[in-house]
mmCIF file of C-alpha atoms in Angstrom:
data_model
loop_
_atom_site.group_PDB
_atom_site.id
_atom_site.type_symbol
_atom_site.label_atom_id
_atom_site.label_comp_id
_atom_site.label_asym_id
_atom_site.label_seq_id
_atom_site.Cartn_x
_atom_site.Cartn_y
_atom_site.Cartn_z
ATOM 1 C CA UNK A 1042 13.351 298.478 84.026
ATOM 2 C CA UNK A 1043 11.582 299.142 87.072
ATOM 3 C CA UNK A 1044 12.358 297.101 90.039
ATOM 4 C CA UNK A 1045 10.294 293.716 91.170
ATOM 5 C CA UNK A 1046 7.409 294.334 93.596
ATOM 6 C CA UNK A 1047 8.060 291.719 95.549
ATOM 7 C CA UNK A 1048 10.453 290.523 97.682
ATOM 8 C CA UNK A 1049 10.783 286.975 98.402
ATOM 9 C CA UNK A 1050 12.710 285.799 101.638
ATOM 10 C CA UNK A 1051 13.802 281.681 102.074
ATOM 11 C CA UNK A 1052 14.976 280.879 105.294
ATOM 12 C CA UNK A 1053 17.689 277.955 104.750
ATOM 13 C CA UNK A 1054 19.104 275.429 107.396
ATOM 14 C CA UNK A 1055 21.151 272.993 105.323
ATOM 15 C CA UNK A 1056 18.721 270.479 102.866
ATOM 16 C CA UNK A 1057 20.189 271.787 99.534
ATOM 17 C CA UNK A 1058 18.722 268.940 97.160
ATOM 18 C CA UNK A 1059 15.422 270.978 98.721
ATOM 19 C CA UNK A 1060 16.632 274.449 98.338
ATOM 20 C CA UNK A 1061 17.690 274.258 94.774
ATOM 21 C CA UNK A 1062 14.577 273.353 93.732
ATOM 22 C CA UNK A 1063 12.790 276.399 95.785
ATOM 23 C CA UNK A 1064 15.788 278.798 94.024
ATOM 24 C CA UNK A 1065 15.548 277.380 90.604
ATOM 25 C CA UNK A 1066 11.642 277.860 90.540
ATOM 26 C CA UNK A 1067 12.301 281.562 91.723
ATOM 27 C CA UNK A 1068 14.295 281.574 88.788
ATOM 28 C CA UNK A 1069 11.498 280.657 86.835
ATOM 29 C CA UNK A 1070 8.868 283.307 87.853
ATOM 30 C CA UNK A 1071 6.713 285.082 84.993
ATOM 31 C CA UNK A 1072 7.409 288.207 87.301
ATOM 32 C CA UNK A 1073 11.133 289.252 88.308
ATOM 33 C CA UNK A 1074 11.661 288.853 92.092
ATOM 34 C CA UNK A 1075 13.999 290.017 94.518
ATOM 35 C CA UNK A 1076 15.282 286.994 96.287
ATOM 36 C CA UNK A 1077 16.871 287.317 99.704
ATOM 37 C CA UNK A 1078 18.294 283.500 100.830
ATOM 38 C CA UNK A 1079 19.232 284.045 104.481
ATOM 39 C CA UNK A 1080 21.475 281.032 105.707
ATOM 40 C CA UNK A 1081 20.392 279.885 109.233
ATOM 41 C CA UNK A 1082 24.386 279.063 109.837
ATOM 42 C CA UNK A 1083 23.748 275.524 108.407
ATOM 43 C CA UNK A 1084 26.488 273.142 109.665
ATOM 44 C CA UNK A 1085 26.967 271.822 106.007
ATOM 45 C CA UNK A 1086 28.107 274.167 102.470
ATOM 46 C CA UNK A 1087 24.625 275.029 101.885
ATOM 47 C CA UNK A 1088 25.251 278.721 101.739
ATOM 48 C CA UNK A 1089 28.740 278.157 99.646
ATOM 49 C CA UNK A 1090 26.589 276.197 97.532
ATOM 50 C CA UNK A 1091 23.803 279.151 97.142
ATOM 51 C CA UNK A 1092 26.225 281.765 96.682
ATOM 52 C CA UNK A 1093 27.567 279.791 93.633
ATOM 53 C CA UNK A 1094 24.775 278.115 91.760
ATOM 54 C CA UNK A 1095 23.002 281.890 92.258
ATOM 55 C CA UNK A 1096 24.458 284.487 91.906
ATOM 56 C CA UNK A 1097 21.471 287.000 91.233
ATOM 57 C CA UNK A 1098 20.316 285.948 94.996
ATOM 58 C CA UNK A 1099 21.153 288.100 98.177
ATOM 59 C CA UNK A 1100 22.584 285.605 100.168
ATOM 60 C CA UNK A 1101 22.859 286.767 103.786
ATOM 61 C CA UNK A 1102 24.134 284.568 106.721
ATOM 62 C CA UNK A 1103 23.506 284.510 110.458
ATOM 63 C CA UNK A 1104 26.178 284.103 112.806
ATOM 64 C CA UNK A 1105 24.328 281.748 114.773
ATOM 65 C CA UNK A 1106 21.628 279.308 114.147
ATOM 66 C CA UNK A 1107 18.539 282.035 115.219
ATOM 67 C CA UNK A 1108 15.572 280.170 113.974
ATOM 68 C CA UNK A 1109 12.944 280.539 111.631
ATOM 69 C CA UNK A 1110 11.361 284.023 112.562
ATOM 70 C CA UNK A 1111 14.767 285.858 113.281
ATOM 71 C CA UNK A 1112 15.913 284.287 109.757
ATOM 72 C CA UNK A 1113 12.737 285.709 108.138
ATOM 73 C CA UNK A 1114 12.977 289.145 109.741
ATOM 74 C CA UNK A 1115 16.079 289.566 108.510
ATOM 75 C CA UNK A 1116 15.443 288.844 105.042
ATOM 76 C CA UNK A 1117 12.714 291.055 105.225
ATOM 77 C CA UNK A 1118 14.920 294.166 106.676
ATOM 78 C CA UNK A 1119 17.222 293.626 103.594
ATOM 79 C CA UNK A 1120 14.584 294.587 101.223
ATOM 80 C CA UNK A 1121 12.078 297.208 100.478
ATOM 81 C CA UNK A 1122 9.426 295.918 97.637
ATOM 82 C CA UNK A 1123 5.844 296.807 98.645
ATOM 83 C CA UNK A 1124 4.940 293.309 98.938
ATOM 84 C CA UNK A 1125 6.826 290.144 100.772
ATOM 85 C CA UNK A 1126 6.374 286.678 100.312
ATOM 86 C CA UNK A 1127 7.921 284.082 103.280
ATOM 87 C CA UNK A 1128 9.228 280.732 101.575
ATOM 88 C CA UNK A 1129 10.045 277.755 102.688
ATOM 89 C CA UNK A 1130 13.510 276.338 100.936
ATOM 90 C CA UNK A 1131 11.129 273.014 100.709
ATOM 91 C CA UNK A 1132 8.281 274.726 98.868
ATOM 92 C CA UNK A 1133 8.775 274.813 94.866
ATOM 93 C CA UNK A 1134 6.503 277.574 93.739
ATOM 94 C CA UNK A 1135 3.922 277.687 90.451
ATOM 95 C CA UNK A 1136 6.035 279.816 87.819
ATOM 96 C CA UNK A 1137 3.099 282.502 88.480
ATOM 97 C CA UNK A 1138 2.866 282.800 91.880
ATOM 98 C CA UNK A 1139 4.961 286.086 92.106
ATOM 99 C CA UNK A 1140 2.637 287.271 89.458
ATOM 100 C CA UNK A 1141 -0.535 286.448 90.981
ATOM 101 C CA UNK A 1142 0.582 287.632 94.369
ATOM 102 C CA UNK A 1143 0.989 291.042 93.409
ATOM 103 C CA UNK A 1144 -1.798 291.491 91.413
ATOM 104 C CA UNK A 1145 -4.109 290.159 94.145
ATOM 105 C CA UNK A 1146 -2.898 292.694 96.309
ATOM 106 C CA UNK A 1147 -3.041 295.537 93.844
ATOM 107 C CA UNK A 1148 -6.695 294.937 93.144
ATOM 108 C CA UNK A 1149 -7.365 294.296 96.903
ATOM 109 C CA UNK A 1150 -8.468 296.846 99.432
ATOM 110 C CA UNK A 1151 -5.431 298.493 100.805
ATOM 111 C CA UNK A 1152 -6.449 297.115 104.628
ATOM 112 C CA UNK A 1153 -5.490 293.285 103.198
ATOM 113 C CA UNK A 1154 -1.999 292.930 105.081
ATOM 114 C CA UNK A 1155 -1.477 289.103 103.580
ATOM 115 C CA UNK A 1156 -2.615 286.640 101.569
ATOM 116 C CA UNK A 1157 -3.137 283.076 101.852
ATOM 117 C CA UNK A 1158 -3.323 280.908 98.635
ATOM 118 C CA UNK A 1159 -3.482 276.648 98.933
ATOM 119 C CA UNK A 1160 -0.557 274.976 98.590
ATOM 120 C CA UNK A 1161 -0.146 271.068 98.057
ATOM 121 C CA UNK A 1162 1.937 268.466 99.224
ATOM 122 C CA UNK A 1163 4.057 265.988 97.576
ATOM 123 C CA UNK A 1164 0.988 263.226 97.283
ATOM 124 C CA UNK A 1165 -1.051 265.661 95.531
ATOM 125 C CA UNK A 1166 -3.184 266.486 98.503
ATOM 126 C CA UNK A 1167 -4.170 270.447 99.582
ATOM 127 C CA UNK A 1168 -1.209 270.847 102.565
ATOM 128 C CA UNK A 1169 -2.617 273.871 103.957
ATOM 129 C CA UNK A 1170 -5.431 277.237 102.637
ATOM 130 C CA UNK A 1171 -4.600 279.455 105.241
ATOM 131 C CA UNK A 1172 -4.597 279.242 109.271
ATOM 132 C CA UNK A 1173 -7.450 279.512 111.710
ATOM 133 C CA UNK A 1174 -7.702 280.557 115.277
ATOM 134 C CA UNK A 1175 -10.884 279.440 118.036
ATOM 135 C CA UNK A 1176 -11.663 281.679 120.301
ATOM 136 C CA UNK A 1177 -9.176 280.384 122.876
ATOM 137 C CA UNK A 1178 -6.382 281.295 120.221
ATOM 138 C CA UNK A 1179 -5.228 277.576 118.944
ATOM 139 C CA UNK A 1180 -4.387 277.679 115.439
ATOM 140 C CA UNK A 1181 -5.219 275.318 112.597
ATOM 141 C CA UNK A 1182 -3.342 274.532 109.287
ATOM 142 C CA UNK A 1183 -6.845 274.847 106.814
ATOM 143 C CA UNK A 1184 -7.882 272.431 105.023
ATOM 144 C CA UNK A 1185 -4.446 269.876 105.304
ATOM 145 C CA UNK A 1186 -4.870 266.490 103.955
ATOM 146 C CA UNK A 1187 -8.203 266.942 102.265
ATOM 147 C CA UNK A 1188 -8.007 265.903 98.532
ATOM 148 C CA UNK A 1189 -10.152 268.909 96.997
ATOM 149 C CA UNK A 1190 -11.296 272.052 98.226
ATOM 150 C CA UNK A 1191 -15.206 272.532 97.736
ATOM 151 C CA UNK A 1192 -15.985 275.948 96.072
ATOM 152 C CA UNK A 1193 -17.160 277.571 99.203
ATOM 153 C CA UNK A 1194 -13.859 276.571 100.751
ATOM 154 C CA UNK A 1195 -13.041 280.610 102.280
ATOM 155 C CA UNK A 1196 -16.350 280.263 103.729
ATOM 156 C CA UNK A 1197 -17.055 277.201 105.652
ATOM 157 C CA UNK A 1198 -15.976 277.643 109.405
ATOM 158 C CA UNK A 1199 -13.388 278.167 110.790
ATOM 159 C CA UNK A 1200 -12.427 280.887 108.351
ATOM 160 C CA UNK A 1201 -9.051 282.164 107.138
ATOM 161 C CA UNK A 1202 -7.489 284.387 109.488
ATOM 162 C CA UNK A 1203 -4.128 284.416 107.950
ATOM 163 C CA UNK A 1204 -1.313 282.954 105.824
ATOM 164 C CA UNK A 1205 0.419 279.185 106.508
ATOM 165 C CA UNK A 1206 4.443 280.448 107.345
ATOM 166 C CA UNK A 1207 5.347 277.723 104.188
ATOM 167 C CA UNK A 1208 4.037 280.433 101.853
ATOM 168 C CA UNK A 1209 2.687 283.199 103.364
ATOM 169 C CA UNK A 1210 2.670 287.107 101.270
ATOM 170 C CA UNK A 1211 2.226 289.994 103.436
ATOM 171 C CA UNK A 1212 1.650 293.616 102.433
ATOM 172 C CA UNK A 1213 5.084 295.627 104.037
ATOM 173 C CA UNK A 1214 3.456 298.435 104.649
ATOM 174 C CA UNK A 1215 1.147 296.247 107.669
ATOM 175 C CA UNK A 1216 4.075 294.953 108.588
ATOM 176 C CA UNK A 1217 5.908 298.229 108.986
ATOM 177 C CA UNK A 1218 2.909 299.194 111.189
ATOM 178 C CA UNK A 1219 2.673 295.788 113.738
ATOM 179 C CA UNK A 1220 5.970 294.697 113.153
ATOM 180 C CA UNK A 1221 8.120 291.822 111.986
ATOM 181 C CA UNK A 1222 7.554 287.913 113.119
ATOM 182 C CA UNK A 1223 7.856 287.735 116.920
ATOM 183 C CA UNK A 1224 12.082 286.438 117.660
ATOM 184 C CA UNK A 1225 10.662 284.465 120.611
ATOM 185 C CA UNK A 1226 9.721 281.786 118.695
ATOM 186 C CA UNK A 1227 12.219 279.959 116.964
ATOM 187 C CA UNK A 1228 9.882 277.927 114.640
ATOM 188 C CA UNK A 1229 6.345 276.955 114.915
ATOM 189 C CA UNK A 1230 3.337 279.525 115.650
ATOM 190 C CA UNK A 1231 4.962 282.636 114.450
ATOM 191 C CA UNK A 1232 3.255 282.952 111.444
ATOM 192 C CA UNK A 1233 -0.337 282.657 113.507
ATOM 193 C CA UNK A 1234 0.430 285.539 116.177
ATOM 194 C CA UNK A 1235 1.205 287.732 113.505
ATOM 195 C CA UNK A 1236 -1.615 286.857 111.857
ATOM 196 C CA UNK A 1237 -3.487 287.647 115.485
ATOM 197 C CA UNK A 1238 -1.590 290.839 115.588
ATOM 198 C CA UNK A 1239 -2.645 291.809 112.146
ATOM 199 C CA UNK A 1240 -6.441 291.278 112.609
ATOM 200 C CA UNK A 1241 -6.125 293.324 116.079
ATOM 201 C CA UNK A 1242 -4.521 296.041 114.159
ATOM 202 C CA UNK A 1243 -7.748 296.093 111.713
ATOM 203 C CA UNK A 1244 -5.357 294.783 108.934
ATOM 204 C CA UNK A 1245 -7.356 291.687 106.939
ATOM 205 C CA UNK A 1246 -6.144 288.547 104.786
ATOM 206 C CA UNK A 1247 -6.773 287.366 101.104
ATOM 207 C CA UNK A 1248 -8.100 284.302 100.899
ATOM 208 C CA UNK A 1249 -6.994 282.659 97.324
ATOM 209 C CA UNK A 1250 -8.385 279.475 96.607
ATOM 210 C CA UNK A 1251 -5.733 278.753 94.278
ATOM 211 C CA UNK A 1252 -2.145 276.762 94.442
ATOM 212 C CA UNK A 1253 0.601 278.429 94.167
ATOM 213 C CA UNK A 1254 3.328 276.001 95.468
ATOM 214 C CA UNK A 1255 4.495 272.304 96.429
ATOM 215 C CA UNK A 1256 5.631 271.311 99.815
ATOM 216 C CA UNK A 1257 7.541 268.742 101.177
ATOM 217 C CA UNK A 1258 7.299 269.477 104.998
ATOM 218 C CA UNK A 1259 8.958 269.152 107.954
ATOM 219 C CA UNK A 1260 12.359 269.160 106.102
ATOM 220 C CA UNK A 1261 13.618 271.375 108.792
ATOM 221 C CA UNK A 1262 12.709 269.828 112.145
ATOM 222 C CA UNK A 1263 11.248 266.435 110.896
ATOM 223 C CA UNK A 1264 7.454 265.909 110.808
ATOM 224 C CA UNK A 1265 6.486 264.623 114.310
ATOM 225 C CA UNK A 1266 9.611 264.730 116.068
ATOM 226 C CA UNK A 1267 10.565 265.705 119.651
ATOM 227 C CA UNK A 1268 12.136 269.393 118.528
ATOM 228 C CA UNK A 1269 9.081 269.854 116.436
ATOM 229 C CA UNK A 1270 6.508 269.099 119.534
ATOM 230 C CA UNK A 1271 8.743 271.402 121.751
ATOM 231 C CA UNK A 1272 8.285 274.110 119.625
ATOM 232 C CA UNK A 1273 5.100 273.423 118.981
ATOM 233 C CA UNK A 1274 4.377 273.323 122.844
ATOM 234 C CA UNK A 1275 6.542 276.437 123.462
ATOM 235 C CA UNK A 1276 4.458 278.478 120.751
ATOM 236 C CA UNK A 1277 0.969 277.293 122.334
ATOM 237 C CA UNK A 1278 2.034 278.467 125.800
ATOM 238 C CA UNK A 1279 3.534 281.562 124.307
ATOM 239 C CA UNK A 1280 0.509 282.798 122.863
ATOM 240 C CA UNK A 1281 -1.945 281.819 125.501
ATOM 241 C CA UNK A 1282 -0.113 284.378 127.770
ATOM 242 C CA UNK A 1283 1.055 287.457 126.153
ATOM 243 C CA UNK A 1284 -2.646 287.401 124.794
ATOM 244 C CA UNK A 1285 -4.308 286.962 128.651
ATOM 245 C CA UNK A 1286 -6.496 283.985 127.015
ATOM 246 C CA UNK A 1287 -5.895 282.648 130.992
ATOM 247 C CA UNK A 1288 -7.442 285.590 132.087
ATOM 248 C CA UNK A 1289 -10.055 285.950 129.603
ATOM 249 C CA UNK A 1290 -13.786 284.517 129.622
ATOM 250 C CA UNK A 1291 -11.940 281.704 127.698
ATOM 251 C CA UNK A 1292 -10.201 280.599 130.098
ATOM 252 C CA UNK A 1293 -11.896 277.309 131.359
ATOM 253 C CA UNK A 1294 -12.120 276.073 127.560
ATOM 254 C CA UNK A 1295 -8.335 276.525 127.103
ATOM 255 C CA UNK A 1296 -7.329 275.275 130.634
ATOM 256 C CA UNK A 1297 -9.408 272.264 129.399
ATOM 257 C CA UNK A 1298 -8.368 272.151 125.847
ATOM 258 C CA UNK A 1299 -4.824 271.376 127.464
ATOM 259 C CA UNK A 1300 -5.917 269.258 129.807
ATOM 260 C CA UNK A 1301 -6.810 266.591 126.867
ATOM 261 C CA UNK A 1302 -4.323 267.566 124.574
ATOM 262 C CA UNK A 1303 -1.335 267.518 126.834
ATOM 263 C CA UNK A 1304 -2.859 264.298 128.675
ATOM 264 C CA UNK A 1305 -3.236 262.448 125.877
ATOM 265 C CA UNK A 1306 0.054 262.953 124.293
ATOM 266 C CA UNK A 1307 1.169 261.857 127.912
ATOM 267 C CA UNK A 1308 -0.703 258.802 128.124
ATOM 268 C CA UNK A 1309 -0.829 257.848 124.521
ATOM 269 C CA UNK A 1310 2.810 258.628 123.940
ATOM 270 C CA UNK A 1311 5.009 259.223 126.838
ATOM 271 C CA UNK A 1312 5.424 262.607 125.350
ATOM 272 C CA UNK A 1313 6.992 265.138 127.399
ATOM 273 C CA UNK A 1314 8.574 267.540 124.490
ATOM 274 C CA UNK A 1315 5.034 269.439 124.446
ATOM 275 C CA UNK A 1316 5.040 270.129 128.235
ATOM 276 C CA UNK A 1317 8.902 271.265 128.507
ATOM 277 C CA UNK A 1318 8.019 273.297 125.603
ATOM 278 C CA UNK A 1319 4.639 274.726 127.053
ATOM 279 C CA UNK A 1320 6.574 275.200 130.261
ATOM 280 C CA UNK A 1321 9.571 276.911 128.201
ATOM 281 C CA UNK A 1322 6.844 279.340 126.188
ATOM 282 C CA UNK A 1323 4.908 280.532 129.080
ATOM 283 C CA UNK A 1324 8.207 281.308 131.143
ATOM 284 C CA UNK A 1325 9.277 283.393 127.700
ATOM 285 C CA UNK A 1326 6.208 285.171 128.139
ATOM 286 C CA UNK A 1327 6.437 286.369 131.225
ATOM 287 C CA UNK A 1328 8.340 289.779 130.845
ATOM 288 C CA UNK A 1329 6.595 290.566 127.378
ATOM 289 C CA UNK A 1330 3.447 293.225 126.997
ATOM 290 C CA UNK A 1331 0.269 292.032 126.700
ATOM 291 C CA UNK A 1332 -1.505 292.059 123.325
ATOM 292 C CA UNK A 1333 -4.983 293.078 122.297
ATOM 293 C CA UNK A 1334 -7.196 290.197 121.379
ATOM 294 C CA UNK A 1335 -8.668 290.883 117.571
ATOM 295 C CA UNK A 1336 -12.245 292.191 117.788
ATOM 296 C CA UNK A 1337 -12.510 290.207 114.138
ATOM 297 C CA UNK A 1338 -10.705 287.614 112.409
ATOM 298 C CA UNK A 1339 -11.187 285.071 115.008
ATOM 299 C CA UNK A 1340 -14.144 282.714 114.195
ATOM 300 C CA UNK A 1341 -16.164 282.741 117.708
ATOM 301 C CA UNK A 1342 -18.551 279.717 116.199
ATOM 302 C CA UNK A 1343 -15.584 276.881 116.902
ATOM 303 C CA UNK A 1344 -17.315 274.847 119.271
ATOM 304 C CA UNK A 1345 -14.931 272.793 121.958
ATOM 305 C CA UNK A 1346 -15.779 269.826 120.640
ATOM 306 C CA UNK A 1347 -14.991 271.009 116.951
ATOM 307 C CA UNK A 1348 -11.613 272.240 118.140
ATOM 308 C CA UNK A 1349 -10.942 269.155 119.415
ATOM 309 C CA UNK A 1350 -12.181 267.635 116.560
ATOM 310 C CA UNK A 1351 -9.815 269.351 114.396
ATOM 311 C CA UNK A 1352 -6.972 268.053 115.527
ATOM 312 C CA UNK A 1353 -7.358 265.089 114.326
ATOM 313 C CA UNK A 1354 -5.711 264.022 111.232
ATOM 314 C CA UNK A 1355 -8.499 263.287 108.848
ATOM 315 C CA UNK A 1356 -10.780 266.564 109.995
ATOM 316 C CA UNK A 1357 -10.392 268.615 107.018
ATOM 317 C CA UNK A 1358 -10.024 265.397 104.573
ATOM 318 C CA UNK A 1359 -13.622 264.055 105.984
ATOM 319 C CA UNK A 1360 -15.227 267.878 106.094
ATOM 320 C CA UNK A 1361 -14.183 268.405 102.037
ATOM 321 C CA UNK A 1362 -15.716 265.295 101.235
ATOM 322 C CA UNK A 1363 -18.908 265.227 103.308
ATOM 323 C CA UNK A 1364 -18.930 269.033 101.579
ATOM 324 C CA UNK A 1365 -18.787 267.575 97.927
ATOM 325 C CA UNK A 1366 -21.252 264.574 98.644
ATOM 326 C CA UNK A 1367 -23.713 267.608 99.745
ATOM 327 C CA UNK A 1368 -23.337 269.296 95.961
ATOM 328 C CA UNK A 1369 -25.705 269.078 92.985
ATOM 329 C CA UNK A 1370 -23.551 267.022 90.210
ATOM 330 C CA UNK A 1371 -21.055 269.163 87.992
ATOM 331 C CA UNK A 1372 -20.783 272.043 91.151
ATOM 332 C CA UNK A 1373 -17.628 271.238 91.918
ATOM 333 C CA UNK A 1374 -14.205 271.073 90.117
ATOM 334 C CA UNK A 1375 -12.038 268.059 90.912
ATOM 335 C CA UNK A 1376 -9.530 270.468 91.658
ATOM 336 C CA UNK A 1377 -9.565 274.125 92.082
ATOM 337 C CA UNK A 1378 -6.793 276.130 90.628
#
């Protein structure tokens, strides 16, 4: 037999009632996959657990807990299939999504370095279609929390400019040519700079209105919490310097982006994980090359105030709907798949 085309790499920190479920649906694939499991040194017997209850797995462990793009990385070194896919171990994937992953990219131009399908959550709702960027380089989780996706979904601004980390499938050889996921971030944002890093490099991304997986969320760092708005902050800051977006004829919109954001969070919250994170990120950045900016790929018609907009929780909920109330009866599906 000839071996899988695609690789498919879970990054694990403890949660195994979570990470069973991802493994067995790997199991479960219409296409065979190669499965790399790397262990994040969880302080539990996750990984004893894995190397037991599957044994077909590559089960590799890190001496240290390294984070989410370090534990990625290294699953993808271990293997060599022409296509990847980065899993969360809380996502359960559709029993096709190897299948459909492969053959997307096989019929694709050979320039389409990833691929970003929809993925829901565990209320039914569309979790994320992709990531966007504005033009001062904040990115967006598409279309999270609305309840359908309107048939011109790809289309409707801001567009996809690149896989959400939960699920995201990447061609190796663009990989091989920009590299791996950046090791300065632990978690949070990696997944958008080398989606920024792709587009720069010409590469483009697969939008696939279809789902291919379940996700639970924040299983790793807790939805909302003080690590997760660290990194969060860190990743922000990160980005905003090695890409010169400071320094740029952006600059005023960013410098007043964060202004609101990190004021508010301030004000409304007493919040100061998101400014010892932004702090920590643009200290990180200091010694690190600059980066081109992407000539395409970013969506340069995000107004201020629709940035700002976005980050509110109902954006994308309210845009699907005001989207389907706009259609002729019968032009939608309830539910694309």
């Amino acid at each position: 037999m000839s071996e899988p085309r695609l690789d498919v790499v879970v990054p694990v920190y403890s949660g195994w009632e979570h990470v069973e479920a991802c493994l067995r649906a790997l199991e479960a694939q219409t296409l065979p996959v190669n499965v790399f499991v790397v262990d994040d040194a969880s302080p539990d017997d996750t990984a004893d657990r894995i190397a037991a209850a599957f044994p077909g797995a590559t089960l590799l462990r890190n001496p240290r807990n390294s984070g989410f793009a370090t534990s990625c990385n290294n699953g993808i070194r271990a293997g060599s299939a022409p296509y990847v896919v980065l899993l969360n171990s809380d996502v359960v994937a559709v029993p096709e999504m190897a299948a459909v992953i492969v053959e997307q990219f096989e019929s694709a131009d050979e320039r389409a370095g990833s691929l970003s399908p929809v993925l829901r959550d565990r209320a039914g709702a569309v979790d994320a279609y992709g990531t966007c960027a504005d033009p001062t380089l904040a990115g967006f989780v598409r279309w999270h929390g609305a309840r359908t996706l309107p048939e011109a979904s790809d289309e409707i601004s801001p567009r996809n400019l690149g896989p959400y980390g939960a699920l995201a499938a990447y061609r190796r050889s663009a990989l091989t040519e920009v590299g791996l996921l950046d090791e300065n971030f632990f978690m949070y944002g990696e997944e958008l700079e080398l989606s920024i890093r792709l587009a720069a490099a010409g590469w483009t991304s697969i939008a696939l209105p279809r789902v291919l997986g379940s996700h639970i969320g924040g299983a790793s760092a807790g939805v909302e919490s003080p690590r997760q708005r660290y990194l969060s902050g860190f990743g922000r800051a990160y980005t905003l310097r090695v890409y010169g977006v400071l320094r740029s004829r952006h600059a005023l919109r960013a410098l007043a982006t964060e202004t609101i954001v990190v004021g508010a969070r301030l004000l409304q919250r007493r919040d100061v994980d998101s400014v010892r994170g932004r702090l920590a990120g643009w200290r990180a950045a200091a010694h690190v090359p600059r980066r081109p900016r992407p000539l395409t790929g970013l969506d340069e018609t995000v107004t201020f105030i629709q940035s700002l907009r976005m980050r509110s929780p109902g954006y994308w909920r309210d845009l699907a709907s005001s989207a389907v109330e706009r259609t002729p009866p019968g032009g939608y599906p309830a539910d694309r798949r």
